Amino acid sequence: MRRAGGTEGSRGTSRRALLAAAAASAAGLAAVLATGVPDTQTPATEVNGKARGNPAPGGGPAPWAPGVSGGPGAVFSPLFTSDGLITNEYAHSHPDADDARLSDDWDVTSGSLFAHWSCGWTGPPDGGPSGPGSSPRTGSSVFRLVTHRRDFGDTAVRCWMFVRPPGTTPRTPARGWDGGHLWLRYHSPQELYALSFCRRDSTVTLKRKYPPRGLPGGEGVYTTLATGEHALSYERWHHIAATAGRCDEGHVRLTLAVDGRTVLEAEDTDPGRLAEAGGVGLRGDNSEMAFLGFTAGPGSRPTHCRAGDADA
């Protein structure tokens, strides 16, 4: 088996490269990545009414510089230092196979994760299955990526995201939720928070997923905690930030910010096991996506939790 690293080294980028990438967006994802990607300076992000991160451009070094993702409690900041397949659904299902591509950082339960010009990339989405080398099929029309680490509790996640307009496959017809989503406090495919920052129906949502009470092994059920309208422009780099923090009452407060502005927040008054730490990750549906500067690090506890914010 082959194990991919991706936690050492770095390649400098610039704000000028971001502008060049935006100008080249009509040429598609590969052309944008070839032209340039945004630097890892993060725009000021409004979280709980306070600015966090660095204004863009300028503003000094990013609060979490890229580096080794480390062990429990350390900032998770994996890098993609060489192009090619990182890991895929085949490796998840066949971890002991000689041709499995395993990653120290990531588990892909569906689809494929590639590195391309220092970015993480889904590859062109199709119905799959991927096979050991994710060629000729990626399976990334259903893309599910999560960290091996499960110690992210009060956590802030930040990354730059690039999403192409969603398509369809025979396996995956068009759905309103097609697009890109962040995962927080991931315990299993049945227990997680899903924060949707880009959907086909031009909405943003915060959702809790866990099995019905008394059926711990059953399929997870989604509960919408908050929803709003926010159409994210395709084929442009956007900065996405999200937090999960536990309130004194045991509730969990979630926030989602896009390009420096909080677009949605909610308090989950019935989190169950999601009150505890879990993994973080990305989900994509019918969408080709790339991401850069993914970091997950300690977040502060919410300063103004209040029951009744969510429609749980």
CSV table of C-alpha atoms in Angstrom, one decimal:
chain,number,residue,atom,x,y,z
A,1,MET,CA,0.0,0.0,0.0
A,2,ARG,CA,1.1,3.6,-0.5
A,3,ARG,CA,0.7,6.2,2.2
A,4,ALA,CA,0.5,9.8,1.2
A,5,GLY,CA,2.1,12.4,3.4
A,6,GLY,CA,1.2,16.0,2.6
A,7,THR,CA,2.1,17.6,5.9
A,8,GLU,CA,5.5,19.1,5.1
A,9,GLY,CA,6.6,21.8,2.7
A,10,SER,CA,4.9,24.8,1.2
A,11,ARG,CA,4.7,26.9,-2.0
A,12,GLY,CA,4.2,30.6,-1.8
A,13,THR,CA,1.3,32.3,-3.4
A,14,SER,CA,0.2,35.9,-3.7
A,15,ARG,CA,-2.9,38.1,-3.8
A,16,ARG,CA,-2.0,38.9,-7.4
A,17,ALA,CA,-2.4,35.2,-8.1
A,18,LEU,CA,-5.9,35.3,-6.7
A,19,LEU,CA,-6.9,38.1,-9.0
A,20,ALA,CA,-5.4,36.2,-12.0
A,21,ALA,CA,-7.3,33.1,-11.0
A,22,ALA,CA,-10.5,35.0,-10.9
A,23,ALA,CA,-9.9,36.4,-14.3
A,24,ALA,CA,-9.3,33.0,-15.7
A,25,SER,CA,-12.4,31.4,-14.1
A,26,ALA,CA,-14.2,30.8,-17.4
A,27,ALA,CA,-11.5,28.4,-18.5
A,28,GLY,CA,-12.5,26.0,-15.7
A,29,LEU,CA,-10.9,24.6,-12.6
A,30,ALA,CA,-7.7,23.2,-14.1
A,31,ALA,CA,-6.9,26.5,-15.8
A,32,VAL,CA,-7.5,28.4,-12.6
A,33,LEU,CA,-5.2,26.1,-10.5
A,34,ALA,CA,-2.6,26.4,-13.2
A,35,THR,CA,-2.8,30.2,-13.2
A,36,GLY,CA,-2.6,30.7,-9.5
A,37,VAL,CA,-4.4,30.2,-6.1
A,38,PRO,CA,-5.1,32.6,-3.2
A,39,ASP,CA,-2.5,33.1,-0.5
A,40,THR,CA,-3.3,31.9,3.0
A,41,GLN,CA,-4.1,35.3,4.4
A,42,THR,CA,-7.6,35.1,5.8
A,43,PRO,CA,-10.1,37.9,5.5
A,44,ALA,CA,-11.6,39.3,8.7
A,45,THR,CA,-14.3,37.0,9.7
A,46,GLU,CA,-17.2,38.1,11.9
A,47,VAL,CA,-17.9,35.4,14.5
A,48,ASN,CA,-20.2,36.1,17.4
A,49,GLY,CA,-20.0,39.8,16.5
A,50,LYS,CA,-16.2,40.0,16.8
A,51,ALA,CA,-13.7,40.2,13.9
A,52,ARG,CA,-11.4,37.2,13.8
A,53,GLY,CA,-8.6,36.4,11.4
A,54,ASN,CA,-6.6,39.0,9.3
A,55,PRO,CA,-8.0,41.6,6.9
A,56,ALA,CA,-7.2,41.0,3.3
A,57,PRO,CA,-4.9,42.1,1.7
A,58,GLY,CA,-2.1,42.6,4.1
A,59,GLY,CA,-2.6,42.3,7.9
A,60,GLY,CA,0.5,40.3,8.8
A,61,PRO,CA,0.9,36.5,8.9
A,62,ALA,CA,-2.1,34.2,8.9
A,63,PRO,CA,-3.2,33.2,12.5
A,64,TRP,CA,-2.4,29.6,11.8
A,65,ALA,CA,0.6,29.1,9.4
A,66,PRO,CA,0.6,25.9,7.3
A,67,GLY,CA,2.7,23.2,8.9
A,68,VAL,CA,2.6,19.7,10.3
A,69,SER,CA,-0.9,18.7,11.5
A,70,GLY,CA,0.5,17.3,14.7
A,71,GLY,CA,-1.3,15.2,17.4
A,72,PRO,CA,-4.3,15.7,19.6
A,73,GLY,CA,-4.9,19.4,20.4
A,74,ALA,CA,-2.5,20.7,17.7
A,75,VAL,CA,-3.7,22.8,14.8
A,76,PHE,CA,-4.6,20.6,11.8
A,77,SER,CA,-3.1,22.2,8.7
A,78,PRO,CA,-2.2,19.6,6.1
A,79,LEU,CA,-0.3,20.5,2.9
A,80,PHE,CA,-0.4,19.0,-0.6
A,81,THR,CA,3.2,19.0,-1.7
A,82,SER,CA,3.1,16.8,-4.8
A,83,ASP,CA,0.4,16.3,-7.5
A,84,GLY,CA,-1.5,13.1,-7.8
A,85,LEU,CA,-4.0,10.9,-6.0
A,86,ILE,CA,-3.9,11.2,-2.2
A,87,THR,CA,-6.5,8.7,-1.2
A,88,ASN,CA,-10.0,7.5,-2.3
A,89,GLU,CA,-13.0,5.3,-1.5
A,90,TYR,CA,-11.1,2.2,-2.6
A,91,ALA,CA,-8.5,2.7,0.1
A,92,HIS,CA,-11.2,3.3,2.7
A,93,SER,CA,-12.8,-0.1,1.7
A,94,HIS,CA,-9.6,-2.0,1.2
A,95,PRO,CA,-7.0,-0.5,3.6
A,96,ASP,CA,-4.8,-3.6,3.6
A,97,ALA,CA,-4.6,-3.9,-0.2
A,98,ASP,CA,-1.2,-3.5,-1.7
A,99,ASP,CA,-2.5,-0.9,-4.2
A,100,ALA,CA,-4.4,1.1,-1.6
A,101,ARG,CA,-3.4,4.8,-1.4
A,102,LEU,CA,-3.7,5.8,2.3
A,103,SER,CA,-3.3,9.2,3.9
A,104,ASP,CA,-2.1,10.0,7.4
A,105,ASP,CA,-4.5,12.9,7.5
A,106,TRP,CA,-7.6,12.1,5.5
A,107,ASP,CA,-10.2,9.3,5.0
A,108,VAL,CA,-12.2,9.5,1.8
A,109,THR,CA,-15.3,7.3,2.4
A,110,SER,CA,-16.7,8.2,-1.1
A,111,GLY,CA,-15.0,9.7,-4.2
A,112,SER,CA,-11.4,10.6,-4.6
A,113,LEU,CA,-9.0,13.2,-3.2
A,114,PHE,CA,-6.2,14.5,-5.4
A,115,ALA,CA,-3.5,17.1,-4.9
A,116,HIS,CA,-3.1,19.6,-7.7
A,117,TRP,CA,-0.9,22.8,-7.6
A,118,SER,CA,-0.8,22.7,-3.7
A,119,CYS,CA,-4.6,22.4,-3.6
A,120,GLY,CA,-6.9,19.5,-2.5
A,121,TRP,CA,-9.1,18.5,-5.4
A,122,THR,CA,-12.0,16.2,-6.0
A,123,GLY,CA,-11.1,15.6,-9.7
A,124,PRO,CA,-13.9,15.7,-12.3
A,125,PRO,CA,-17.0,14.2,-10.5
A,126,ASP,CA,-18.6,11.1,-12.0
A,127,GLY,CA,-20.7,8.2,-10.7
A,128,GLY,CA,-17.7,5.9,-10.1
A,129,PRO,CA,-16.6,3.5,-8.6
A,130,SER,CA,-13.1,4.9,-8.3
A,131,GLY,CA,-10.9,1.8,-8.3
A,132,PRO,CA,-7.4,1.8,-6.7
A,133,GLY,CA,-6.0,4.6,-8.9
A,134,SER,CA,-9.2,6.7,-9.4
A,135,SER,CA,-8.8,6.3,-13.2
A,136,PRO,CA,-10.7,6.6,-15.4
A,137,ARG,CA,-13.4,7.2,-12.7
A,138,THR,CA,-13.2,9.3,-9.6
A,139,GLY,CA,-16.6,8.5,-7.9
A,140,SER,CA,-16.5,12.2,-6.7
A,141,SER,CA,-20.1,13.0,-7.6
A,142,VAL,CA,-20.6,11.7,-4.0
A,143,PHE,CA,-17.5,13.2,-2.3
A,144,ARG,CA,-17.0,12.5,1.4
A,145,LEU,CA,-13.8,13.6,3.1
A,146,VAL,CA,-13.0,13.5,6.9
A,147,THR,CA,-10.0,13.7,9.1
A,148,HIS,CA,-8.7,10.7,10.9
A,149,ARG,CA,-8.4,12.9,14.0
A,150,ARG,CA,-11.5,13.0,16.2
A,151,ASP,CA,-10.4,15.6,18.8
A,152,PHE,CA,-12.0,18.7,17.4
A,153,GLY,CA,-14.4,20.1,20.0
A,154,ASP,CA,-14.5,23.9,20.4
A,155,THR,CA,-13.1,24.4,16.9
A,156,ALA,CA,-12.7,27.0,14.1
A,157,VAL,CA,-12.3,25.7,10.6
A,158,ARG,CA,-11.0,27.9,7.7
A,159,CYS,CA,-10.2,27.3,4.1
A,160,TRP,CA,-10.4,28.8,0.6
A,161,MET,CA,-12.9,27.0,-1.6
A,162,PHE,CA,-13.4,26.9,-5.4
A,163,VAL,CA,-16.6,25.2,-6.7
A,164,ARG,CA,-17.8,24.7,-10.2
A,165,PRO,CA,-21.5,24.6,-11.1
A,166,PRO,CA,-23.1,21.3,-10.1
A,167,GLY,CA,-23.9,18.7,-12.8
A,168,THR,CA,-25.6,15.3,-12.7
A,169,THR,CA,-24.7,11.6,-13.3
A,170,PRO,CA,-27.0,8.6,-13.8
A,171,ARG,CA,-26.2,7.8,-10.1
A,172,THR,CA,-26.8,11.3,-8.8
A,173,PRO,CA,-29.7,13.3,-10.3
A,174,ALA,CA,-30.0,17.0,-9.5
A,175,ARG,CA,-30.9,17.9,-6.0
A,176,GLY,CA,-31.3,21.2,-4.2
A,177,TRP,CA,-28.4,20.4,-1.8
A,178,ASP,CA,-25.9,19.8,-4.6
A,179,GLY,CA,-22.8,21.8,-3.8
A,180,GLY,CA,-20.2,22.1,-1.0
A,181,HIS,CA,-20.6,21.5,2.7
A,182,LEU,CA,-18.3,21.5,5.8
A,183,TRP,CA,-18.4,18.9,8.5
A,184,LEU,CA,-17.9,19.6,12.1
A,185,ARG,CA,-17.9,17.2,15.1
A,186,TYR,CA,-18.1,14.2,12.8
A,187,HIS,CA,-18.5,11.0,14.8
A,188,SER,CA,-19.7,8.8,12.0
A,189,PRO,CA,-21.7,9.1,8.7
A,190,GLN,CA,-24.8,9.0,10.9
A,191,GLU,CA,-23.6,11.6,13.5
A,192,LEU,CA,-22.3,15.0,12.4
A,193,TYR,CA,-22.9,18.7,11.8
A,194,ALA,CA,-23.2,19.7,8.1
A,195,LEU,CA,-22.7,23.4,7.3
A,196,SER,CA,-23.7,24.0,3.7
A,197,PHE,CA,-21.9,27.1,2.2
A,198,CYS,CA,-22.8,26.5,-1.5
A,199,ARG,CA,-25.9,24.8,-2.8
A,200,ARG,CA,-27.7,24.5,-6.1
A,201,ASP,CA,-30.8,26.1,-4.6
A,202,SER,CA,-28.8,29.2,-3.5
A,203,THR,CA,-29.3,28.6,0.2
A,204,VAL,CA,-27.0,28.1,3.2
A,205,THR,CA,-27.9,25.7,5.9
A,206,LEU,CA,-26.8,24.4,9.3
A,207,LYS,CA,-27.9,20.9,10.0
A,208,ARG,CA,-27.5,18.2,12.7
A,209,LYS,CA,-27.5,14.6,11.7
A,210,TYR,CA,-27.8,11.7,14.1
A,211,PRO,CA,-29.8,8.5,14.5
A,212,PRO,CA,-33.3,8.6,16.0
A,213,ARG,CA,-33.4,8.1,19.8
A,214,GLY,CA,-33.1,4.5,20.7
A,215,LEU,CA,-31.7,3.5,17.4
A,216,PRO,CA,-27.9,4.1,17.8
A,217,GLY,CA,-27.1,1.9,14.8
A,218,GLY,CA,-29.7,3.3,12.5
A,219,GLU,CA,-29.4,5.7,9.6
A,220,GLY,CA,-28.9,9.3,10.6
A,221,VAL,CA,-31.7,11.8,10.3
A,222,TYR,CA,-31.1,15.5,9.4
A,223,THR,CA,-32.6,18.3,11.5
A,224,THR,CA,-32.3,21.8,10.1
A,225,LEU,CA,-31.0,24.2,12.7
A,226,ALA,CA,-30.9,27.3,10.5
A,227,THR,CA,-31.3,28.2,6.9
A,228,GLY,CA,-30.9,31.4,4.8
A,229,GLU,CA,-30.4,32.7,1.2
A,230,HIS,CA,-26.9,33.2,0.0
A,231,ALA,CA,-25.9,32.5,-3.6
A,232,LEU,CA,-22.2,31.8,-3.8
A,233,SER,CA,-20.7,32.7,-7.2
A,234,TYR,CA,-19.2,29.7,-8.9
A,235,GLU,CA,-15.7,29.5,-10.4
A,236,ARG,CA,-14.3,32.0,-7.9
A,237,TRP,CA,-12.2,31.5,-4.8
A,238,HIS,CA,-14.1,32.1,-1.6
A,239,HIS,CA,-13.0,32.1,2.0
A,240,ILE,CA,-15.1,29.8,4.2
A,241,ALA,CA,-15.0,29.8,8.0
A,242,ALA,CA,-17.1,27.9,10.5
A,243,THR,CA,-17.1,27.3,14.3
A,244,ALA,CA,-18.6,24.9,16.7
A,245,GLY,CA,-18.5,25.8,20.4
A,246,ARG,CA,-20.1,24.3,23.5
A,247,CYS,CA,-22.2,26.5,25.7
A,248,ASP,CA,-22.3,26.2,29.5
A,249,GLU,CA,-25.7,24.6,29.2
A,250,GLY,CA,-24.3,21.8,27.0
A,251,HIS,CA,-25.8,23.4,23.9
A,252,VAL,CA,-23.6,23.8,20.8
A,253,ARG,CA,-23.4,27.0,18.9
A,254,LEU,CA,-22.5,26.9,15.2
A,255,THR,CA,-21.5,29.8,12.9
A,256,LEU,CA,-20.8,29.9,9.1
A,257,ALA,CA,-19.0,32.8,7.5
A,258,VAL,CA,-18.3,33.4,3.8
A,259,ASP,CA,-15.7,35.9,2.6
A,260,GLY,CA,-15.5,37.6,6.0
A,261,ARG,CA,-19.2,37.9,6.8
A,262,THR,CA,-21.2,35.7,9.0
A,263,VAL,CA,-24.1,34.3,6.9
A,264,LEU,CA,-25.7,31.9,9.4
A,265,GLU,CA,-25.6,30.9,13.1
A,266,ALA,CA,-27.6,28.7,15.3
A,267,GLU,CA,-27.7,27.1,18.7
A,268,ASP,CA,-28.3,23.4,18.9
A,269,THR,CA,-30.2,22.8,22.2
A,270,ASP,CA,-30.3,19.0,21.7
A,271,PRO,CA,-26.9,18.0,20.5
A,272,GLY,CA,-26.7,14.5,22.0
A,273,ARG,CA,-23.3,13.0,21.4
A,274,LEU,CA,-22.4,16.0,19.2
A,275,ALA,CA,-21.8,18.0,22.3
A,276,GLU,CA,-18.4,16.1,22.3
A,277,ALA,CA,-15.4,16.4,20.0
A,278,GLY,CA,-15.3,14.7,16.6
A,279,GLY,CA,-13.7,15.0,13.2
A,280,VAL,CA,-13.9,17.8,10.6
A,281,GLY,CA,-14.2,17.4,6.8
A,282,LEU,CA,-15.8,18.3,3.5
A,283,ARG,CA,-18.7,17.0,1.5
A,284,GLY,CA,-19.4,17.6,-2.1
A,285,ASP,CA,-22.5,16.6,-4.2
A,286,ASN,CA,-22.4,16.6,-8.0
A,287,SER,CA,-19.7,19.3,-7.8
A,288,GLU,CA,-16.0,19.7,-8.7
A,289,MET,CA,-14.2,21.4,-5.9
A,290,ALA,CA,-10.8,22.5,-4.9
A,291,PHE,CA,-9.6,23.8,-1.5
A,292,LEU,CA,-6.5,25.5,-0.1
A,293,GLY,CA,-5.3,26.5,3.3
A,294,PHE,CA,-7.5,24.1,5.2
A,295,THR,CA,-7.0,24.6,9.0
A,296,ALA,CA,-8.8,23.4,12.0
A,297,GLY,CA,-7.7,24.7,15.4
A,298,PRO,CA,-8.9,25.6,18.9
A,299,GLY,CA,-11.9,28.0,18.9
A,300,SER,CA,-13.1,30.0,21.8
A,301,ARG,CA,-16.3,29.1,23.7
A,302,PRO,CA,-19.3,31.1,22.5
A,303,THR,CA,-19.8,34.4,24.4
A,304,HIS,CA,-23.6,34.8,23.9
A,305,CYS,CA,-25.3,31.4,23.8
A,306,ARG,CA,-29.0,31.6,24.2
A,307,ALA,CA,-31.7,29.0,24.0
A,308,GLY,CA,-34.3,29.2,21.3
A,309,ASP,CA,-32.2,30.4,18.3
A,310,ALA,CA,-32.6,27.2,16.4
A,311,ASP,CA,-35.6,25.5,14.9
A,312,ALA,CA,-34.6,22.1,16.1
